[in-house]
mmCIF file of C-alpha atoms and ligand atoms in Angstrom:
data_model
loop_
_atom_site.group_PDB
_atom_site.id
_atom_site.type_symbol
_atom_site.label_atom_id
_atom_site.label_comp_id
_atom_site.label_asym_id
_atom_site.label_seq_id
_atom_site.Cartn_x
_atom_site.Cartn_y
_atom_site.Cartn_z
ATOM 1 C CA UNK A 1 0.000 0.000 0.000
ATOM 2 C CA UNK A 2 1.466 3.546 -0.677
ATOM 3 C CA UNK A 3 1.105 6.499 1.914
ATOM 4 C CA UNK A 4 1.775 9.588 1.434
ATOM 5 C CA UNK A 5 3.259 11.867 3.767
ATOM 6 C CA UNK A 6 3.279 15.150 3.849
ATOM 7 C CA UNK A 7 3.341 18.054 6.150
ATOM 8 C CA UNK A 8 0.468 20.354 7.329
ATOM 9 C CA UNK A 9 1.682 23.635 9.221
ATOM 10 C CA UNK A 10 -1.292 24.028 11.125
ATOM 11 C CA UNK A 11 -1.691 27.105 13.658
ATOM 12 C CA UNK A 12 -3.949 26.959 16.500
ATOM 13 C CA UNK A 13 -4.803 30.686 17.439
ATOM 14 C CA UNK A 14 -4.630 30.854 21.461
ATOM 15 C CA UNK A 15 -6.915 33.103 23.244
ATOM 16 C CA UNK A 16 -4.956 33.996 26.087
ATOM 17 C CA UNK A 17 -2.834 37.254 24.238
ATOM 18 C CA UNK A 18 -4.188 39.893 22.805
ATOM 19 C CA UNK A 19 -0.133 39.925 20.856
ATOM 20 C CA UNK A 20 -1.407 36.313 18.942
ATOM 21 C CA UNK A 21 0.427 36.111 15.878
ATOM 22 C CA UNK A 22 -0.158 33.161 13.531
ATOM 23 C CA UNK A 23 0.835 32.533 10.170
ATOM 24 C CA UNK A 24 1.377 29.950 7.784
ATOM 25 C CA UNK A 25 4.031 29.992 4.711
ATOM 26 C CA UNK A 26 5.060 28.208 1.763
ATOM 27 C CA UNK A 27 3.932 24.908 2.851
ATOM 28 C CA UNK A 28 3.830 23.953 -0.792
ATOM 29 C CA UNK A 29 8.046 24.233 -0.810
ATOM 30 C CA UNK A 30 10.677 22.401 0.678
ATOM 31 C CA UNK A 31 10.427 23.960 4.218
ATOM 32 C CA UNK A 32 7.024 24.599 6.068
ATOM 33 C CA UNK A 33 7.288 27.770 8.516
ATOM 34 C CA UNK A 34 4.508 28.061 11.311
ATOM 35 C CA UNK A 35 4.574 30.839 13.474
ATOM 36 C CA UNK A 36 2.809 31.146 16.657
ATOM 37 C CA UNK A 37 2.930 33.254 20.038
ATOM 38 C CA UNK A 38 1.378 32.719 23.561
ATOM 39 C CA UNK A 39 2.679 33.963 27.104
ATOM 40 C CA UNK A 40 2.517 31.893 29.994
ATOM 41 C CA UNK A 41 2.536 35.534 31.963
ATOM 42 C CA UNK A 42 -0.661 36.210 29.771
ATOM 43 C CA UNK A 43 -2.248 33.134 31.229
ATOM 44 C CA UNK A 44 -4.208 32.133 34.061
ATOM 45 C CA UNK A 45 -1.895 31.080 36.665
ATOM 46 C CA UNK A 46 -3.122 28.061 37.568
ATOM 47 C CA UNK A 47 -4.131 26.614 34.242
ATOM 48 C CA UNK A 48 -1.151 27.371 32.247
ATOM 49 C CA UNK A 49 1.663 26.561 33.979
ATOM 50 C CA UNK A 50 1.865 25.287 37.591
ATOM 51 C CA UNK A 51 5.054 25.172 39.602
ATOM 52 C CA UNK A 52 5.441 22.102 41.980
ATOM 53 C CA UNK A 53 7.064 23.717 44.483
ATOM 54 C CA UNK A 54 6.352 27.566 43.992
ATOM 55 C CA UNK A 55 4.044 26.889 47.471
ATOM 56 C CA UNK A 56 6.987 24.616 49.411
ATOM 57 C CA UNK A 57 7.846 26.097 52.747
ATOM 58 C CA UNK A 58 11.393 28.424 52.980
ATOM 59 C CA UNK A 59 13.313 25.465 54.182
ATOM 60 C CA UNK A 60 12.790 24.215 50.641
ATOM 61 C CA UNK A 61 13.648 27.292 48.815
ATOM 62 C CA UNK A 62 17.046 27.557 51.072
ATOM 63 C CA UNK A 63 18.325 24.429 49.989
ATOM 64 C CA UNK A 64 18.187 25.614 46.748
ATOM 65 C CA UNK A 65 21.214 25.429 44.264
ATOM 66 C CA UNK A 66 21.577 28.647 43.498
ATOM 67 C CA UNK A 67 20.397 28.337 39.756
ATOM 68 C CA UNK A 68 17.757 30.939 40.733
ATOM 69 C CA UNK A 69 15.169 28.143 40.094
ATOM 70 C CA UNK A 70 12.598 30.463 42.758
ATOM 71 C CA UNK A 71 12.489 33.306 40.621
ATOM 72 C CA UNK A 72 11.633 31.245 37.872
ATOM 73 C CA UNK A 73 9.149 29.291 39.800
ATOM 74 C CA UNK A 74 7.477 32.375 40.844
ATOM 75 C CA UNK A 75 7.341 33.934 37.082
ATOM 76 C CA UNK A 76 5.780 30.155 36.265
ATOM 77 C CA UNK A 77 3.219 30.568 39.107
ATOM 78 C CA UNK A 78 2.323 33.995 37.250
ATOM 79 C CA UNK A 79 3.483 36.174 40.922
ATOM 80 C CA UNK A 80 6.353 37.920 38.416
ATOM 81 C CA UNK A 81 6.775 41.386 37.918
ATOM 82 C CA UNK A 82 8.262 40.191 34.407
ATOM 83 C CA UNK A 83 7.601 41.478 31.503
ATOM 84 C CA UNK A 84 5.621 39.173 28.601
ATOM 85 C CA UNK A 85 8.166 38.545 25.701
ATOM 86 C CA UNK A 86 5.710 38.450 23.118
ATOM 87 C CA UNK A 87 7.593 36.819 21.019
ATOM 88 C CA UNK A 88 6.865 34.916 17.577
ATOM 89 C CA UNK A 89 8.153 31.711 16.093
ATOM 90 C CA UNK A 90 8.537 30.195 13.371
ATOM 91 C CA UNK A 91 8.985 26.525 12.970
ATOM 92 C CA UNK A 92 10.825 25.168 9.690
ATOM 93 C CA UNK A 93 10.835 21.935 8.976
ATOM 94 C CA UNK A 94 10.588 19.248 5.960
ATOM 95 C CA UNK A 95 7.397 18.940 4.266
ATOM 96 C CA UNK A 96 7.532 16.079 4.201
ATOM 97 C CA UNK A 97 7.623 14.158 6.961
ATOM 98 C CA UNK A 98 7.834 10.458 7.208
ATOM 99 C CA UNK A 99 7.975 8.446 10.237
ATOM 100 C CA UNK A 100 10.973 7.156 11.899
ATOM 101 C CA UNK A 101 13.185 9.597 9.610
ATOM 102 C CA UNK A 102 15.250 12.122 11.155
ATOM 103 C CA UNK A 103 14.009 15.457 10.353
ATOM 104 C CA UNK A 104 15.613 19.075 11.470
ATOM 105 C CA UNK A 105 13.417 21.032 13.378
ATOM 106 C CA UNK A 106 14.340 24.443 13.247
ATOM 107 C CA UNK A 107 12.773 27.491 15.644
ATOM 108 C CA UNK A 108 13.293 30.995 14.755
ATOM 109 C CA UNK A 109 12.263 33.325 17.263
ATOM 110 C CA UNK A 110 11.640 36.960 16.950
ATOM 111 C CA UNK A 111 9.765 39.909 18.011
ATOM 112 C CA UNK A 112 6.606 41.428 17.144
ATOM 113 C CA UNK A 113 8.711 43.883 14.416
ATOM 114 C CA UNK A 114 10.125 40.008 12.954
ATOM 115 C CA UNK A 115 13.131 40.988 14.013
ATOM 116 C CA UNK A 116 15.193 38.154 15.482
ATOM 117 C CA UNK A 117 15.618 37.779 19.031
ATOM 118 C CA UNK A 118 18.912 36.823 20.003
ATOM 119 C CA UNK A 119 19.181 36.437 24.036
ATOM 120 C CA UNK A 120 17.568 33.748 26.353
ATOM 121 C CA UNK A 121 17.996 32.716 29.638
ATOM 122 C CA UNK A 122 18.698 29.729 31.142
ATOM 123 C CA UNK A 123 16.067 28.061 33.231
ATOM 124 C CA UNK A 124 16.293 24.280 34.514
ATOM 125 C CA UNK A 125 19.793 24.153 32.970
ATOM 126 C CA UNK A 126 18.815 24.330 29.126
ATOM 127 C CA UNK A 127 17.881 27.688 26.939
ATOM 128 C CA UNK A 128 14.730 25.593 25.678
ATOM 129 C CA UNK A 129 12.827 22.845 26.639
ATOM 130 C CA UNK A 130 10.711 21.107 23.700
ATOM 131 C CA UNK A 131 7.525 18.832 24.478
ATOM 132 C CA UNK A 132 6.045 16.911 21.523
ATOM 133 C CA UNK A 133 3.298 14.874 21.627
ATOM 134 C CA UNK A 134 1.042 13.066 19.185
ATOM 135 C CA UNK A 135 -2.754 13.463 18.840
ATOM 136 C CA UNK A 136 -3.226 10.151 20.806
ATOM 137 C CA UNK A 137 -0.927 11.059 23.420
ATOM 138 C CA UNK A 138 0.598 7.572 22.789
ATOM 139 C CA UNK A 139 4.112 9.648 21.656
ATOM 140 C CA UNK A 140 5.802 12.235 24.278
ATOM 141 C CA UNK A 141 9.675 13.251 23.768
ATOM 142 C CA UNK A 142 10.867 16.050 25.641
ATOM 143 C CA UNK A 143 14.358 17.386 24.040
ATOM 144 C CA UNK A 144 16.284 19.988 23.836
ATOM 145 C CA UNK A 145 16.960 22.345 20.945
ATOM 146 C CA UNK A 146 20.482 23.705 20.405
ATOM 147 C CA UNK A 147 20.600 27.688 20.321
ATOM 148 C CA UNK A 148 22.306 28.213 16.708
ATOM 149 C CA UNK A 149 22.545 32.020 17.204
ATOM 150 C CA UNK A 150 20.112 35.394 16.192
ATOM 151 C CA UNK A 151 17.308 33.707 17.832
ATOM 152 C CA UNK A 152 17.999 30.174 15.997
ATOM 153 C CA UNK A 153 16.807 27.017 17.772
ATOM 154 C CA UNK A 154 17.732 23.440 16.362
ATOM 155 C CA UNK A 155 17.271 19.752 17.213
ATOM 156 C CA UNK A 156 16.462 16.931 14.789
ATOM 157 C CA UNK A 157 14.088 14.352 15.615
ATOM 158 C CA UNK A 158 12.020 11.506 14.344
ATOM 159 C CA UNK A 159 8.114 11.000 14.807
ATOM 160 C CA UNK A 160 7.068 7.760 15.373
ATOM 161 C CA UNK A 161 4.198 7.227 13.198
ATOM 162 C CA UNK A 162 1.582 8.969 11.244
ATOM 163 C CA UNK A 163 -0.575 11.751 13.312
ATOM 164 C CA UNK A 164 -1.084 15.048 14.293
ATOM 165 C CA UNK A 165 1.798 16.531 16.272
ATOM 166 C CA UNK A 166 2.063 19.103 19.029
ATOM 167 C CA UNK A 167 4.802 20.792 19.825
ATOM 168 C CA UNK A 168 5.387 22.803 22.799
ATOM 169 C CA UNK A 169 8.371 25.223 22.595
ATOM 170 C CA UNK A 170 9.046 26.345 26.226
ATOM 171 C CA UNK A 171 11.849 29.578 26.408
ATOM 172 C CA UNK A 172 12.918 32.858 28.033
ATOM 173 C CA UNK A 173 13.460 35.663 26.561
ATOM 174 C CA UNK A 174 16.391 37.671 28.197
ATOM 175 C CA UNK A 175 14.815 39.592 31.397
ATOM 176 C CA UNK A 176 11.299 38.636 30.083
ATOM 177 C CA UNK A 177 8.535 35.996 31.571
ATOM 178 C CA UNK A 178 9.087 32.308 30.635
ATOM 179 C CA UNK A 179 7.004 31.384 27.272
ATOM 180 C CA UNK A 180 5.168 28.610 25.529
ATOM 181 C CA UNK A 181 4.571 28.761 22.170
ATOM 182 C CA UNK A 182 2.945 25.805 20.262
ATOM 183 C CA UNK A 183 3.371 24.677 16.875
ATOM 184 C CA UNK A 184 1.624 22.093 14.703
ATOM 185 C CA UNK A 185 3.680 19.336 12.458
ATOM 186 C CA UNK A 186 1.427 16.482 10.877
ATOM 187 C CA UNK A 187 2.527 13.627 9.629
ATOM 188 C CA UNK A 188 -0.172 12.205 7.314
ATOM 189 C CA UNK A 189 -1.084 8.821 6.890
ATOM 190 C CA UNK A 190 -3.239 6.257 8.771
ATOM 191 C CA UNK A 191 -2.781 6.819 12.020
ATOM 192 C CA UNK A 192 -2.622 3.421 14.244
ATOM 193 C CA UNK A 193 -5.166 2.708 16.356
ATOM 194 C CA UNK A 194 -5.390 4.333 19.776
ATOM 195 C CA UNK A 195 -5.188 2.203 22.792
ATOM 196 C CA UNK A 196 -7.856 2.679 25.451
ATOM 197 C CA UNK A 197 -7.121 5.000 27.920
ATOM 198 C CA UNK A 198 -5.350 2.972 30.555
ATOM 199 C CA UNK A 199 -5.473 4.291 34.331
ATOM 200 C CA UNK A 200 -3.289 1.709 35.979
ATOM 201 C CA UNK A 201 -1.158 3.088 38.752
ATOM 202 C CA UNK A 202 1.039 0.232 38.649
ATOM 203 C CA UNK A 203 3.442 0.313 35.834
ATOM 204 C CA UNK A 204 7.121 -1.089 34.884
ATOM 205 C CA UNK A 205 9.518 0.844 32.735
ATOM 206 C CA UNK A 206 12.701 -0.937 31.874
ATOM 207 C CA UNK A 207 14.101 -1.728 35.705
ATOM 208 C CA UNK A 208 11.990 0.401 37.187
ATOM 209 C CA UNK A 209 8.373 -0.205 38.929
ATOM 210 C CA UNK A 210 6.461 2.529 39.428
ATOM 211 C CA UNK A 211 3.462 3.241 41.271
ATOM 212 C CA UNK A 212 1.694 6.247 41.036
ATOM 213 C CA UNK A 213 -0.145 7.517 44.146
ATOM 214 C CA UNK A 214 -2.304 10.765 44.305
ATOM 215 C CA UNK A 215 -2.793 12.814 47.737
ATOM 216 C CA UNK A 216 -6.861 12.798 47.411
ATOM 217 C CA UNK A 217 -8.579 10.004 46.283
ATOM 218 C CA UNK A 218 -10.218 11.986 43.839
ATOM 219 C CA UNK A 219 -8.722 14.650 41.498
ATOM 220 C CA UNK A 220 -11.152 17.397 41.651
ATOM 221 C CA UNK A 221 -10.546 20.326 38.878
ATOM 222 C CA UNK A 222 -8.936 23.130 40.387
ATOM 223 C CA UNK A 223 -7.769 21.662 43.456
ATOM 224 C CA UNK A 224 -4.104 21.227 44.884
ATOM 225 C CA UNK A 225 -2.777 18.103 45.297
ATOM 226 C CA UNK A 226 0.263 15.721 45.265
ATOM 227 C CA UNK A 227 1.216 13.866 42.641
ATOM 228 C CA UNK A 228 3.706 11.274 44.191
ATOM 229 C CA UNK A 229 5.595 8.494 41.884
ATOM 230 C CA UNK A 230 6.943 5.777 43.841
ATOM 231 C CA UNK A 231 10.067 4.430 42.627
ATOM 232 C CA UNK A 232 11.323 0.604 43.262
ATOM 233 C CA UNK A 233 14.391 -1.239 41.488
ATOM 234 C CA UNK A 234 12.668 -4.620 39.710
ATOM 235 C CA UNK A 235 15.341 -6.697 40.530
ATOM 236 C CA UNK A 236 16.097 -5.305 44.638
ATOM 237 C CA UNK A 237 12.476 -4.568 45.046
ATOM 238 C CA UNK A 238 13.907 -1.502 46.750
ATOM 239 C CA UNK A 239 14.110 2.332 45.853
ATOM 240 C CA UNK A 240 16.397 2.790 43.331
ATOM 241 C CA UNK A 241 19.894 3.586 44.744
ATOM 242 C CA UNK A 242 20.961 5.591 41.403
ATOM 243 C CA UNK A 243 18.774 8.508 41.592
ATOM 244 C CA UNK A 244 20.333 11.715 40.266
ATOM 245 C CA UNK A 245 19.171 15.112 39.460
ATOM 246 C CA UNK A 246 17.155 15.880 36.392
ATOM 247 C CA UNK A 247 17.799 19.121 35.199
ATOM 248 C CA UNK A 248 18.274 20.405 38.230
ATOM 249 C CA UNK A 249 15.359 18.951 40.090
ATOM 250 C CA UNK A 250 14.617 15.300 41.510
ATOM 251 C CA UNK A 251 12.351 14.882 38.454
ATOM 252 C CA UNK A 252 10.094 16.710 35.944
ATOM 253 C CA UNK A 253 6.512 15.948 35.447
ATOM 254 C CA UNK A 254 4.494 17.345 32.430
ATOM 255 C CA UNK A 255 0.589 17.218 32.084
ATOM 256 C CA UNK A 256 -1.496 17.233 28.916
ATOM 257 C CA UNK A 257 -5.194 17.250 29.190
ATOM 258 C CA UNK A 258 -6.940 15.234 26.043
ATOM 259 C CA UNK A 259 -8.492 17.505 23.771
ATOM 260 C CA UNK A 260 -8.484 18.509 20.423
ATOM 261 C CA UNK A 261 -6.478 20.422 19.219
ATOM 262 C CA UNK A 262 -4.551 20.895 22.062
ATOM 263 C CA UNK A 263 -3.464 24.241 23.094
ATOM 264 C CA UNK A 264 -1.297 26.145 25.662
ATOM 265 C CA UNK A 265 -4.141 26.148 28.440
ATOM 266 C CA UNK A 266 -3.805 21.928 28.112
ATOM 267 C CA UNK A 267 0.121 21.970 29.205
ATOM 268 C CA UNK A 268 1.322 22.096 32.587
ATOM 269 C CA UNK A 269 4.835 21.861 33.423
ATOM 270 C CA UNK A 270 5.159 20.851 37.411
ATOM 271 C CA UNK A 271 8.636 20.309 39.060
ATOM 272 C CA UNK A 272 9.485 17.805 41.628
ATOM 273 C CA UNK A 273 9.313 19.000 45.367
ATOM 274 C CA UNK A 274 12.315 19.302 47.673
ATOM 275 C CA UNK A 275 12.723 17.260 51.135
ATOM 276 C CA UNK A 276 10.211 14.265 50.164
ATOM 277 C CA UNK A 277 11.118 11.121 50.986
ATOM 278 C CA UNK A 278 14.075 9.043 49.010
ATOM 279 C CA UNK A 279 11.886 6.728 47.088
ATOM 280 C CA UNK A 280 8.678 9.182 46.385
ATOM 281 C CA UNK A 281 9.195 12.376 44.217
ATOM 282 C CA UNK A 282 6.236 14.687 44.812
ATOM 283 C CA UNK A 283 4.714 16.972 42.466
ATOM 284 C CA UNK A 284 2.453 19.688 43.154
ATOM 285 C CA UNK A 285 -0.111 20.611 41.028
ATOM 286 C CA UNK A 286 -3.847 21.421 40.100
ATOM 287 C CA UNK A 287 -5.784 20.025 36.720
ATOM 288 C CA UNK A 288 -8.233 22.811 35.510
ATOM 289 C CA UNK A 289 -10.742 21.499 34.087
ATOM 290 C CA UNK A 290 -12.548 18.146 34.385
ATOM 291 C CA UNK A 291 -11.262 15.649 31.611
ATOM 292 C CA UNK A 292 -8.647 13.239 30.922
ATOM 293 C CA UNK A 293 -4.963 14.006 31.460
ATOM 294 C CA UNK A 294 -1.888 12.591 30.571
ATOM 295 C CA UNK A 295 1.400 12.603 32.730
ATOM 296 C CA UNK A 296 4.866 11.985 32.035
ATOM 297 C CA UNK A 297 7.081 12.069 34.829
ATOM 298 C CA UNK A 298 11.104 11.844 34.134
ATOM 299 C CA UNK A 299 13.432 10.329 36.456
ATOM 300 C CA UNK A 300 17.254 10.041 36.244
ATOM 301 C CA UNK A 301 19.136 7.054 37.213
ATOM 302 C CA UNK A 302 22.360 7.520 36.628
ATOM 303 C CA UNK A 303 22.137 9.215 33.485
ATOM 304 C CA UNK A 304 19.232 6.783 32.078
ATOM 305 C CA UNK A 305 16.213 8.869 31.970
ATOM 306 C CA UNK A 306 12.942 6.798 32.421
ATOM 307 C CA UNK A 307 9.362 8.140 31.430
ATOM 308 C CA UNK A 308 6.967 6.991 33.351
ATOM 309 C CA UNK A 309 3.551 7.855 31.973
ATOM 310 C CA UNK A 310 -0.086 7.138 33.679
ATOM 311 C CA UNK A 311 -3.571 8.594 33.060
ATOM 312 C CA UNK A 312 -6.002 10.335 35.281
ATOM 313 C CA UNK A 313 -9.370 10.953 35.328
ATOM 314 C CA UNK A 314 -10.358 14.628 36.634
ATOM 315 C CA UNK A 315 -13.613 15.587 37.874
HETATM 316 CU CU1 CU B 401 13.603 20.242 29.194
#
């Protein structure tokens, strides 16, 4: 049977700025560009972007490691005096995607004027964090571009098999708020089936058992709570002994609600808490709206990152 595959550039205007740009070029040449804009300092703070431990106690934010991870936390949490970066970007990429190649992914990032933008800051040890996820959820990578220069952002990457794709482009503009832009790649063919929606809590991932435990026994929309991953070794039946840092933190957990298309407000980025005990990392968080989300929580042991992903049902 012969497939084609080609690339949509797809823009998904976002209601939260009033500075939404979107735009869609010469998707019938060899590059697609899709531009889009949204600022997490636009947003609500407790839908767009919630901050695991912007609400831990001081002892937590002593022990800190001096990366200025607070400030950032705080500018997440949507407490930040910082300016919105309004910025724009513009993904380039083949058009023609096919799954399981390698394709560059390019980012240009620039201001409202289309002028380039060409200083970031650092938060949780990288200039950008990407999330990309297929319409089914079923695919999540998070990488890391490489900053090429005059607001240039690079990584090449494969997608796994025919779908939708969403692409979450997480920066910081020098001296500005953190922001989340989100781009659209497709990859067009017939898309496998998707799996039911599985809510174990129990779940292995290479040598590692996880089980997923929640701090209500309900998730109600809009509510705090704890989102705890036990860890345990499959062959010690113990908590794994190898556990390093992960970007800085003792894990990273990102949330996508299901819907379609999936915007900004559906992303929620929640870092691991300090001073929990050795074989639990805690998250805190709140889901805003009822639904179904998806979780990915990364671990580190010893340089092997694990994804551990579960559902949950919100209500
Ligand atoms: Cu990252």
């Amino acid at each position: 049977m012969k497939r084609i595959f080609t690339a949509l550039a797809i823009t998904s205007s976002l209601v939260l700025t009033q500075a939404c740009a979107s735009q869609v070029k010469s998707s019938q040449t060899s590059e697609i560009s899709i531009s889009n804009t949204n600022n997490i300092a636009d947003a609500n703070p407790h839908t767009g972007h919630n901050m695991g431990d912007s609400q831990t106690s001081e002892t937590q934010k002593n022990s800190h490691d001096g990366h200025n991870m607070e400030n950032d936390h705080n500018e997440h949490s949507g407490h930040s005096s910082l300016e919105p970066a309004n910025a724009i970007v513009e993904l380039k990429t083949s058009s023609k995607i096919i799954p399981k190649i390698p394709v560059l992914l390019a980012f240009n990032i620039k201001d409202k004027a289309g002028k380039p933008i060409a200083n970031f800051d650092t938060f949780q040890e990288q200039l950008m964090h990407l999330i990309v996820v297929s319409d089914d959820l079923q695919s999540f990578q998070h990488i890391h571009p490489t900053y090429k220069g005059n607001g240039r952002f690079e990584v090449q990457t494969d997608f796994p098999y025919p779908s939708g794709y969403t692409l979450f482009s997480d920066y910081k503009v020098a001296g500005k708020a953190e922001q989340v832009s989100v781009l659209k790649a497709q990859v067009i063919g017939r898309s496998p089936t998707t799996p039911k929606i599985d809510l174990a809590t129990n779940k292995t991932f290479g040598n590692t058992k996880v089980n997923l435990k929640l701090s209500q026994p309900t998730i109600k929309a809009g509510q705090e709570i704890h989102v705890i991953f036990n860890l345990q070794d499959t062959v010690s039946n113990q908590p794994p002994t190898d556990l390093k840092p992960y970007l800085g933190e003792r894990g990273h957990l990102v949330i996508l609600k299901q819907s379609s298309p999936l915007t900004q407000a559906d992303y929620i980025h929640a870092h691991a808490m300090k001073n929990t005990p050795p074989d639990e990392i805690h998250f805190m968080t709140s889901f805003p709206k009822p639904g179904k989300y998806k979780m990915w929580g990364q671990f580190n042991r010893n340089g092997k990152i694990i994804t551990a992903d579960f559902w949950v049902d919100v209500q």
